[in-house]
Coordinates of C-alpha atoms in Angstrom, one line a residue:
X1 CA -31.0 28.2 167.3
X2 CA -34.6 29.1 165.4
X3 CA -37.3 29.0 168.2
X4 CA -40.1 28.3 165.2
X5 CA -39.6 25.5 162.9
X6 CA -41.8 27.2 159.9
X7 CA -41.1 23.7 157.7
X8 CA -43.1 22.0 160.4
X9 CA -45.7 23.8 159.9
X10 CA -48.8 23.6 157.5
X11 CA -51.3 25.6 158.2
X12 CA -50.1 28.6 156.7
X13 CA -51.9 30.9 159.8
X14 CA -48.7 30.0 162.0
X15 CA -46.5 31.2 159.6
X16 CA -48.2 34.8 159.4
X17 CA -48.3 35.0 162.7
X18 CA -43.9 34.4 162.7
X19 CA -43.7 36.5 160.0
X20 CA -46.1 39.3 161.7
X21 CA -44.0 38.9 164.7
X22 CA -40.5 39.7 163.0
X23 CA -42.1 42.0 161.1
X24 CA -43.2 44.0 164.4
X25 CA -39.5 43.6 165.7
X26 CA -38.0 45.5 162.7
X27 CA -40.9 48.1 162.1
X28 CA -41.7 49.4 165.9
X29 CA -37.9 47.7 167.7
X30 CA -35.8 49.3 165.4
X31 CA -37.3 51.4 162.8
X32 CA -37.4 49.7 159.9
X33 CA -40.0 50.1 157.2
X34 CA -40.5 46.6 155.5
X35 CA -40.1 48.0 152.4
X36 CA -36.4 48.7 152.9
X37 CA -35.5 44.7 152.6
X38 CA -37.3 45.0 148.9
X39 CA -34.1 44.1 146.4
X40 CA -31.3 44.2 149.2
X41 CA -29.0 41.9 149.4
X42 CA -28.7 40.0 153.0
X43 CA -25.8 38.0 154.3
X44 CA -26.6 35.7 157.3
X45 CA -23.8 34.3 159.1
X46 CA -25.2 31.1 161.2
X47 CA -28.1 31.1 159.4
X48 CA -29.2 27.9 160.9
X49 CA -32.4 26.8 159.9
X50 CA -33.6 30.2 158.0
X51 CA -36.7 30.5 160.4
X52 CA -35.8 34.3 160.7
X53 CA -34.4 35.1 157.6
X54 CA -37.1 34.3 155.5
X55 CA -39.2 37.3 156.7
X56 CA -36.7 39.2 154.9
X57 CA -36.9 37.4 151.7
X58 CA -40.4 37.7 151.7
X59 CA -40.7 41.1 152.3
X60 CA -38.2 41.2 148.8
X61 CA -34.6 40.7 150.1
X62 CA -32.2 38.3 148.3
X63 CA -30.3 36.0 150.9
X64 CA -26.9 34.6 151.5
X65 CA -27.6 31.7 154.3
X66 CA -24.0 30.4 155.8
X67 CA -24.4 27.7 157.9
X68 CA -21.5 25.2 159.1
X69 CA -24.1 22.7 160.4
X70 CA -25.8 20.7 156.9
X71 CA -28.8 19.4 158.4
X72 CA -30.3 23.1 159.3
X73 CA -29.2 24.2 156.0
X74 CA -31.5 21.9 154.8
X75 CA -34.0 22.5 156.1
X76 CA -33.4 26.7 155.5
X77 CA -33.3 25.7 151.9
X78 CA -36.9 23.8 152.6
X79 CA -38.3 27.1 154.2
X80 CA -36.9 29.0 151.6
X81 CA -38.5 26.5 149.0
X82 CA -41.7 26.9 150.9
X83 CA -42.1 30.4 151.3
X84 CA -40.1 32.8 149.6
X85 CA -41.2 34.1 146.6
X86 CA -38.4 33.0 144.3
X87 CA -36.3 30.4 145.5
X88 CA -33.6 30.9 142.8
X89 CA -32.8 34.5 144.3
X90 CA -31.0 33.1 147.4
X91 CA -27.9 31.0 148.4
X92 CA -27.3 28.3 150.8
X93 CA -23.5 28.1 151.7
X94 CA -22.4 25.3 154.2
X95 CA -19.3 26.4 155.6
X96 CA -17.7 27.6 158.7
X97 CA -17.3 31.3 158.6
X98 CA -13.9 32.0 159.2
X99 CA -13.8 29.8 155.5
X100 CA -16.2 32.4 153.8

């Protein structure tokens, strides 16, 4: 499950700081420029609430979200509302993925 609830969240500082912190995991842990998510398109499989996955979109990916549980795919789709540049550039599927 997410360990930050972004949603939650208003003060906009806290979300840097999340996104700051995945952004150190990909760049220094395993190599990754940020600029290498910029028009990829991601697939999360138990997405859950989108708390991690919206790093990518901001940093330019387009997102696939499967979740089987509703209630955190609603509130990924409120993150995503929240925070990702365009909103329109992702999908939210709830479904068990073995039904994908």
């Amino acid at each position: 499950p997410s360990e930050y609830f972004c949603h939650l969240v208003d003060d906009g500082q806290a979300f840097k700081n999340h996104i700051n912190k995945v952004g150190n995991l990909f760049r220094y842990g395993l190599g990754l420029p940020l600029d290498y998510f910029n028009g990829k398109e991601v697939i999360d499989l138990g997405s859950g609430t989108g708390d991690n996955l919206i790093a990518l979109a901001t940093w330019g990916a387009k997102c696939t979200l499967v979740e089987m549980n509703e209630d955190a795919l609603e509130v990924a789709k409120d993150v995503f509302k929240k925070y990702s540049p365009d909103f329109k550039d992702h999908t939210f599927i709830n479904s068990q993925i073995n039904s994908v």
